[in-house]
Amino acid sequence: MVNAIPAAVELIKKARHAVAFSGAGISTASGIPDFRSPESGLWERYSPGEVASYQAFKQTPSHFYDWIRPLFLRAQEAEPNPAHRSLAALQDMGYLQEIITQNIDGLQQKAGAKDVIELHGSASTATCPNCRTQYSTDEIMALYIQKQSIPHCSLCRSVIKPDVVLFDELLPENAWHEANTAVEKADLVIVVGSSLSVYPANMLPAAAHRNGAKIIINSLAPTENDGIADVLLREGCEFVLPQIVAILES
Ligand code: ZN
């Protein structure tokens, strides 16, 4: 483990097409909880099945909005941390192509990254499920936070749904297609802050590995795919990634 960072740097230097795959762990240093995790503190009042599903959103939108409000407030206030900025820096230096993320917080883009593929949607927009009119989340959440009023579509009066993928929803088709295309081209996948436990997103690094890509996993906790990693980095990504960038810059 002593030489893990230099080994990761060597793989990054050799790669022709590197793709990053990030999960909740990259944003915890920015104060964003993993909304799918029981440890997030978001499940104290409601269980996931009660609120974080499309069915629950349709049945009791007030519970859904009660639940999602703290998450949105935190996402709005959060700032990118050194891990987000390091991935953006690797892109700028030409060492990294696409960034596939399971996060909905937009922090990777806020750090200046390009080609971010959001597998679980985005907290920044919301869409009317009926007529597909799109709204900015700031607009609809401001109304909700000030007046506790559930946001309705101005065209068809349906309840508007934030563009985040809920437990019983499929991944957005475009994002899933783009992520698979990126992974097919990749000869290196850098997994950052994901436990690789959420299906089907977690299949992507394994698919890259089967295609012969090298795999770097940077996660504090063991992941379900540690067995396929060429390099394992067991420290917080907000500490590890800046060190990698510093070596590549020197
Ligand atoms: Zn509508």
CSV table of C-alpha atoms and ligand atoms in Angstrom, one decimal:
chain,number,residue,atom,x,y,z
A,1,MET,CA,0.0,0.0,0.0
A,2,VAL,CA,3.0,2.3,0.5
A,3,ASN,CA,3.5,2.7,-3.2
A,4,ALA,CA,-0.1,3.0,-4.1
A,5,ILE,CA,-0.1,6.7,-5.1
A,6,PRO,CA,3.0,6.4,-7.4
A,7,ALA,CA,1.5,3.2,-8.9
A,8,ALA,CA,-1.8,5.1,-9.6
A,9,VAL,CA,0.2,8.0,-11.2
A,10,GLU,CA,2.0,5.5,-13.5
A,11,LEU,CA,-1.4,4.0,-14.6
A,12,ILE,CA,-2.7,7.5,-15.3
A,13,LYS,CA,0.3,8.5,-17.3
A,14,LYS,CA,0.1,5.4,-19.5
A,15,ALA,CA,-3.6,5.5,-20.1
A,16,ARG,CA,-4.9,6.7,-23.5
A,17,HIS,CA,-8.5,7.1,-22.4
A,18,ALA,CA,-9.2,7.4,-18.6
A,19,VAL,CA,-12.7,7.7,-17.2
A,20,ALA,CA,-13.6,8.5,-13.6
A,21,PHE,CA,-16.5,6.9,-11.8
A,22,SER,CA,-17.6,8.8,-8.7
A,23,GLY,CA,-20.0,8.1,-5.9
A,24,ALA,CA,-21.3,9.7,-2.7
A,25,GLY,CA,-17.8,9.5,-1.1
A,26,ILE,CA,-16.5,12.3,-3.2
A,27,SER,CA,-19.1,14.7,-1.9
A,28,THR,CA,-19.1,13.8,1.8
A,29,ALA,CA,-16.2,16.3,2.4
A,30,SER,CA,-18.5,18.9,1.0
A,31,GLY,CA,-21.2,18.1,3.5
A,32,ILE,CA,-23.5,16.1,1.2
A,33,PRO,CA,-25.0,12.9,2.6
A,34,ASP,CA,-25.5,9.9,0.4
A,35,PHE,CA,-29.2,10.1,-0.1
A,36,ARG,CA,-29.4,6.4,-0.8
A,37,SER,CA,-27.6,5.4,2.4
A,38,PRO,CA,-29.3,4.7,5.8
A,39,GLU,CA,-26.4,6.6,7.4
A,40,SER,CA,-27.3,9.8,5.6
A,41,GLY,CA,-29.7,11.0,8.4
A,42,LEU,CA,-32.3,11.5,5.7
A,43,TRP,CA,-34.2,8.4,6.8
A,44,GLU,CA,-34.9,9.3,10.4
A,45,ARG,CA,-38.5,10.3,9.7
A,46,TYR,CA,-39.2,8.3,6.6
A,47,SER,CA,-38.1,5.0,5.2
A,48,PRO,CA,-36.7,5.0,1.7
A,49,GLY,CA,-39.7,3.0,0.3
A,50,GLU,CA,-42.1,5.5,1.8
A,51,VAL,CA,-40.7,8.6,0.1
A,52,ALA,CA,-37.9,8.0,-2.3
A,53,SER,CA,-39.8,6.2,-5.0
A,54,TYR,CA,-41.8,7.4,-7.9
A,55,GLN,CA,-44.9,5.6,-6.5
A,56,ALA,CA,-44.5,7.5,-3.2
A,57,PHE,CA,-44.0,10.8,-5.1
A,58,LYS,CA,-47.3,10.2,-6.9
A,59,GLN,CA,-49.2,9.1,-3.9
A,60,THR,CA,-48.0,11.6,-1.2
A,61,PRO,CA,-46.0,14.4,-2.8
A,62,SER,CA,-46.0,16.4,0.5
A,63,HIS,CA,-44.0,13.6,2.2
A,64,PHE,CA,-41.7,13.4,-0.7
A,65,TYR,CA,-41.0,17.2,-0.6
A,66,ASP,CA,-40.6,17.1,3.2
A,67,TRP,CA,-38.0,14.5,2.8
A,68,ILE,CA,-36.1,15.9,-0.1
A,69,ARG,CA,-35.9,19.5,1.2
A,70,PRO,CA,-32.8,19.1,3.5
A,71,LEU,CA,-30.9,17.3,0.7
A,72,PHE,CA,-31.7,20.2,-1.7
A,73,LEU,CA,-30.7,22.8,0.8
A,74,ARG,CA,-27.4,21.2,1.4
A,75,ALA,CA,-26.7,20.7,-2.3
A,76,GLN,CA,-27.5,24.4,-2.9
A,77,GLU,CA,-25.1,25.6,-0.2
A,78,ALA,CA,-22.3,23.0,-0.8
A,79,GLU,CA,-19.0,23.9,-2.5
A,80,PRO,CA,-16.7,21.5,-4.4
A,81,ASN,CA,-13.8,20.0,-2.3
A,82,PRO,CA,-10.2,19.2,-3.4
A,83,ALA,CA,-11.3,15.8,-4.8
A,84,HIS,CA,-13.8,17.4,-7.3
A,85,ARG,CA,-11.2,20.0,-8.1
A,86,SER,CA,-8.5,17.4,-8.7
A,87,LEU,CA,-10.7,15.5,-11.2
A,88,ALA,CA,-11.3,18.8,-13.0
A,89,ALA,CA,-7.5,19.4,-13.0
A,90,LEU,CA,-6.8,15.9,-14.4
A,91,GLN,CA,-9.2,16.7,-17.3
A,92,ASP,CA,-7.5,20.1,-17.9
A,93,MET,CA,-4.1,18.4,-18.0
A,94,GLY,CA,-5.4,15.9,-20.6
A,95,TYR,CA,-5.1,12.8,-18.3
A,96,LEU,CA,-8.9,12.3,-17.8
A,97,GLN,CA,-11.8,12.2,-20.3
A,98,GLU,CA,-15.3,11.6,-19.0
A,99,ILE,CA,-16.5,11.7,-15.4
A,100,ILE,CA,-19.4,9.4,-14.7
A,101,THR,CA,-21.0,10.3,-11.4
A,102,GLN,CA,-23.7,8.7,-9.3
A,103,ASN,CA,-24.1,12.1,-7.5
A,104,ILE,CA,-26.9,14.6,-8.1
A,105,ASP,CA,-25.3,17.6,-6.4
A,106,GLY,CA,-23.6,19.2,-9.5
A,107,LEU,CA,-20.4,19.8,-7.5
A,108,GLN,CA,-18.2,18.2,-10.1
A,109,GLN,CA,-19.4,20.7,-12.7
A,110,LYS,CA,-19.1,23.5,-10.2
A,111,ALA,CA,-15.5,22.5,-9.8
A,112,GLY,CA,-15.0,23.2,-13.6
A,113,ALA,CA,-15.2,19.7,-14.9
A,114,LYS,CA,-16.5,19.0,-18.4
A,115,ASP,CA,-18.2,15.8,-19.8
A,116,VAL,CA,-19.8,14.9,-16.6
A,117,ILE,CA,-22.3,12.1,-17.0
A,118,GLU,CA,-25.0,12.1,-14.3
A,119,LEU,CA,-26.2,8.6,-13.9
A,120,HIS,CA,-28.7,9.3,-11.1
A,121,GLY,CA,-30.0,12.6,-12.5
A,122,SER,CA,-29.5,16.1,-11.2
A,123,ALA,CA,-30.8,18.1,-8.3
A,124,SER,CA,-30.6,21.3,-10.4
A,125,THR,CA,-33.6,20.7,-12.6
A,126,ALA,CA,-37.1,19.3,-12.2
A,127,THR,CA,-39.6,18.1,-14.8
A,128,CYS,CA,-43.3,17.8,-15.1
A,129,PRO,CA,-44.0,14.1,-15.4
A,130,ASN,CA,-47.1,14.8,-17.5
A,131,CYS,CA,-46.1,17.4,-20.2
A,132,ARG,CA,-42.2,17.2,-19.7
A,133,THR,CA,-41.8,21.0,-19.1
A,134,GLN,CA,-38.5,21.5,-17.3
A,135,TYR,CA,-38.0,23.9,-14.4
A,136,SER,CA,-35.0,25.0,-12.4
A,137,THR,CA,-35.0,23.5,-8.9
A,138,ASP,CA,-34.1,26.8,-7.3
A,139,GLU,CA,-37.4,28.2,-8.7
A,140,ILE,CA,-39.6,25.4,-7.4
A,141,MET,CA,-37.9,24.8,-4.1
A,142,ALA,CA,-37.9,28.5,-3.3
A,143,LEU,CA,-41.7,28.4,-3.6
A,144,TYR,CA,-41.9,25.2,-1.5
A,145,ILE,CA,-39.5,26.5,1.2
A,146,GLN,CA,-41.3,29.9,1.6
A,147,LYS,CA,-44.9,28.7,1.3
A,148,GLN,CA,-44.7,24.9,1.9
A,149,SER,CA,-46.6,24.7,-1.3
A,150,ILE,CA,-46.0,21.7,-3.5
A,151,PRO,CA,-44.8,22.9,-6.9
A,152,HIS,CA,-47.3,22.4,-9.8
A,153,CYS,CA,-46.6,22.7,-13.5
A,154,SER,CA,-47.7,26.1,-14.8
A,155,LEU,CA,-49.0,24.5,-18.0
A,156,CYS,CA,-50.8,21.3,-16.9
A,157,ARG,CA,-51.0,21.6,-13.1
A,158,SER,CA,-49.4,18.2,-12.4
A,159,VAL,CA,-47.0,18.0,-9.5
A,160,ILE,CA,-43.4,18.7,-10.7
A,161,LYS,CA,-40.7,16.1,-9.9
A,162,PRO,CA,-37.0,16.8,-9.3
A,163,ASP,CA,-34.8,15.1,-11.9
A,164,VAL,CA,-33.2,12.8,-9.5
A,165,VAL,CA,-33.5,9.0,-10.1
A,166,LEU,CA,-35.7,7.5,-7.3
A,167,PHE,CA,-35.4,3.9,-6.1
A,168,ASP,CA,-38.0,2.5,-8.5
A,169,GLU,CA,-36.9,4.5,-11.5
A,170,LEU,CA,-34.7,3.5,-14.4
A,171,LEU,CA,-31.5,5.4,-15.1
A,172,PRO,CA,-31.8,8.2,-17.6
A,173,GLU,CA,-31.4,6.5,-21.0
A,174,ASN,CA,-29.0,9.1,-22.5
A,175,ALA,CA,-26.7,9.1,-19.4
A,176,TRP,CA,-26.6,5.3,-19.3
A,177,HIS,CA,-25.8,5.2,-23.1
A,178,GLU,CA,-23.0,7.8,-22.7
A,179,ALA,CA,-21.6,6.1,-19.7
A,180,ASN,CA,-21.4,2.7,-21.5
A,181,THR,CA,-19.8,4.4,-24.5
A,182,ALA,CA,-17.2,6.0,-22.3
A,183,VAL,CA,-16.4,2.8,-20.5
A,184,GLU,CA,-16.1,0.9,-23.8
A,185,LYS,CA,-13.4,3.3,-24.9
A,186,ALA,CA,-11.6,3.4,-21.5
A,187,ASP,CA,-8.3,1.7,-20.8
A,188,LEU,CA,-8.3,3.1,-17.3
A,189,VAL,CA,-11.2,3.6,-14.9
A,190,ILE,CA,-10.6,5.6,-11.7
A,191,VAL,CA,-13.3,4.8,-9.1
A,192,VAL,CA,-13.6,7.6,-6.5
A,193,GLY,CA,-15.8,7.4,-3.4
A,194,SER,CA,-18.2,4.7,-4.6
A,195,SER,CA,-18.9,1.5,-2.7
A,196,LEU,CA,-19.9,0.0,-6.1
A,197,SER,CA,-23.1,-1.4,-4.5
A,198,VAL,CA,-25.8,0.4,-6.4
A,199,TYR,CA,-27.0,-1.5,-9.4
A,200,PRO,CA,-26.8,-1.1,-12.4
A,201,ALA,CA,-24.2,1.8,-12.2
A,202,ASN,CA,-21.8,-0.5,-10.3
A,203,MET,CA,-21.5,-2.8,-13.4
A,204,LEU,CA,-19.6,-0.2,-15.3
A,205,PRO,CA,-16.1,-0.6,-13.7
A,206,ALA,CA,-16.4,-4.4,-14.0
A,207,ALA,CA,-17.3,-4.1,-17.7
A,208,ALA,CA,-14.3,-2.0,-18.3
A,209,HIS,CA,-12.1,-4.5,-16.5
A,210,ARG,CA,-13.4,-7.3,-18.7
A,211,ASN,CA,-12.5,-5.2,-21.7
A,212,GLY,CA,-8.9,-5.1,-20.4
A,213,ALA,CA,-9.0,-1.6,-18.7
A,214,LYS,CA,-6.9,-1.0,-15.6
A,215,ILE,CA,-8.8,-0.1,-12.5
A,216,ILE,CA,-7.9,2.3,-9.7
A,217,ILE,CA,-10.2,2.3,-6.7
A,218,ASN,CA,-10.0,5.2,-4.2
A,219,SER,CA,-12.5,4.4,-1.4
A,220,LEU,CA,-12.3,4.6,2.4
A,221,ALA,CA,-14.3,1.5,2.8
A,222,PRO,CA,-13.9,-1.8,1.0
A,223,THR,CA,-16.0,-2.1,-2.2
A,224,GLU,CA,-17.7,-5.0,-3.9
A,225,ASN,CA,-15.2,-4.8,-6.7
A,226,ASP,CA,-11.9,-4.5,-4.8
A,227,GLY,CA,-10.8,-7.8,-6.5
A,228,ILE,CA,-10.6,-6.2,-9.9
A,229,ALA,CA,-8.5,-3.2,-8.8
A,230,ASP,CA,-4.9,-2.8,-10.0
A,231,VAL,CA,-4.4,-0.1,-7.4
A,232,LEU,CA,-6.4,0.4,-4.2
A,233,LEU,CA,-6.2,3.8,-2.4
A,234,ARG,CA,-7.7,3.5,1.0
A,235,GLU,CA,-7.6,7.2,2.1
A,236,GLY,CA,-10.1,9.9,1.6
A,237,CYS,CA,-10.2,11.1,-2.0
A,238,GLU,CA,-10.0,14.7,-0.9
A,239,PHE,CA,-6.4,13.8,0.3
A,240,VAL,CA,-5.4,11.3,-2.3
A,241,LEU,CA,-6.4,13.0,-5.5
A,242,PRO,CA,-4.6,16.3,-4.9
A,243,GLN,CA,-1.4,14.3,-4.2
A,244,ILE,CA,-1.7,12.6,-7.6
A,245,VAL,CA,-2.3,15.9,-9.3
A,246,ALA,CA,0.7,17.4,-7.6
A,247,ILE,CA,3.0,14.6,-8.8
A,248,LEU,CA,1.6,14.9,-12.4
A,249,GLU,CA,2.2,18.6,-12.3
A,250,SER,CA,5.7,18.4,-11.1
B,1,ZN,ZN,-47.0,19.9,-17.1
